[in-house]
Amino acid sequence: MAVPKRKMSKARRDSRRANWKLAAPGLVECPQCHELKRPHHVCTECGYYDGKEVVKEDEE
């Protein structure tokens, strides 16, 4: 089993752990309204998911 020879500083440890979120989230086009949305999520603009309306739009 590998054992570290020296203690890793908190700054070095934390900077390594902070790099997992550097990439921007992927976005896809909604097939209903053609706005950008997160994949596998309900569209925030039209409320559709998988071709079905799952969130009713507020008509004012």
CSV table of C-alpha atoms in Angstrom, one decimal:
chain,number,residue,atom,x,y,z
A,1,MET,CA,0.0,0.0,0.0
A,2,ALA,CA,1.4,3.4,-0.9
A,3,VAL,CA,2.1,5.8,2.0
A,4,PRO,CA,3.0,9.4,1.5
A,5,LYS,CA,6.6,10.3,2.5
A,6,ARG,CA,5.7,13.9,3.5
A,7,LYS,CA,2.6,15.6,4.8
A,8,MET,CA,0.6,17.4,2.0
A,9,SER,CA,-0.1,21.0,2.9
A,10,LYS,CA,-3.7,22.2,3.1
A,11,ALA,CA,-3.3,24.7,0.3
A,12,ARG,CA,-1.9,22.0,-2.1
A,13,ARG,CA,-4.6,19.5,-1.0
A,14,ASP,CA,-7.5,22.0,-1.4
A,15,SER,CA,-6.3,23.4,-4.7
A,16,ARG,CA,-6.3,19.8,-6.1
A,17,ARG,CA,-9.8,19.2,-4.9
A,18,ALA,CA,-11.1,22.5,-6.3
A,19,ASN,CA,-10.3,21.5,-10.0
A,20,TRP,CA,-13.3,19.2,-10.5
A,21,LYS,CA,-15.7,22.0,-11.4
A,22,LEU,CA,-13.6,24.0,-14.0
A,23,ALA,CA,-15.5,22.8,-17.1
A,24,ALA,CA,-18.6,24.6,-18.1
A,25,PRO,CA,-21.8,22.6,-17.9
A,26,GLY,CA,-23.0,21.1,-21.2
A,27,LEU,CA,-26.1,22.6,-22.8
A,28,VAL,CA,-28.4,21.2,-25.4
A,29,GLU,CA,-31.2,22.8,-27.5
A,30,CYS,CA,-34.8,22.2,-26.3
A,31,PRO,CA,-36.7,20.5,-29.1
A,32,GLN,CA,-39.9,22.5,-28.3
A,33,CYS,CA,-38.7,26.1,-28.0
A,34,HIS,CA,-35.1,25.8,-29.2
A,35,GLU,CA,-33.6,27.5,-26.1
A,36,LEU,CA,-30.5,26.2,-24.4
A,37,LYS,CA,-31.2,23.9,-21.5
A,38,ARG,CA,-29.3,21.4,-19.3
A,39,PRO,CA,-29.5,17.8,-20.6
A,40,HIS,CA,-32.0,15.5,-18.9
A,41,HIS,CA,-33.7,18.4,-17.2
A,42,VAL,CA,-37.1,20.2,-17.7
A,43,CYS,CA,-36.7,23.2,-20.0
A,44,THR,CA,-37.0,26.4,-17.9
A,45,GLU,CA,-38.5,28.4,-20.7
A,46,CYS,CA,-41.3,26.2,-21.9
A,47,GLY,CA,-41.7,23.5,-19.2
A,48,TYR,CA,-41.4,20.5,-21.5
A,49,TYR,CA,-39.4,17.3,-20.9
A,50,ASP,CA,-39.3,14.3,-23.3
A,51,GLY,CA,-42.0,15.9,-25.6
A,52,LYS,CA,-44.5,16.3,-22.7
A,53,GLU,CA,-45.5,19.4,-20.8
A,54,VAL,CA,-44.6,18.7,-17.2
A,55,VAL,CA,-44.6,22.3,-15.8
A,56,LYS,CA,-47.6,24.5,-16.6
A,57,GLU,CA,-46.7,28.0,-17.9
A,58,ASP,CA,-48.2,30.9,-16.0
A,59,GLU,CA,-50.4,32.8,-18.6
A,60,GLU,CA,-50.7,36.4,-17.5
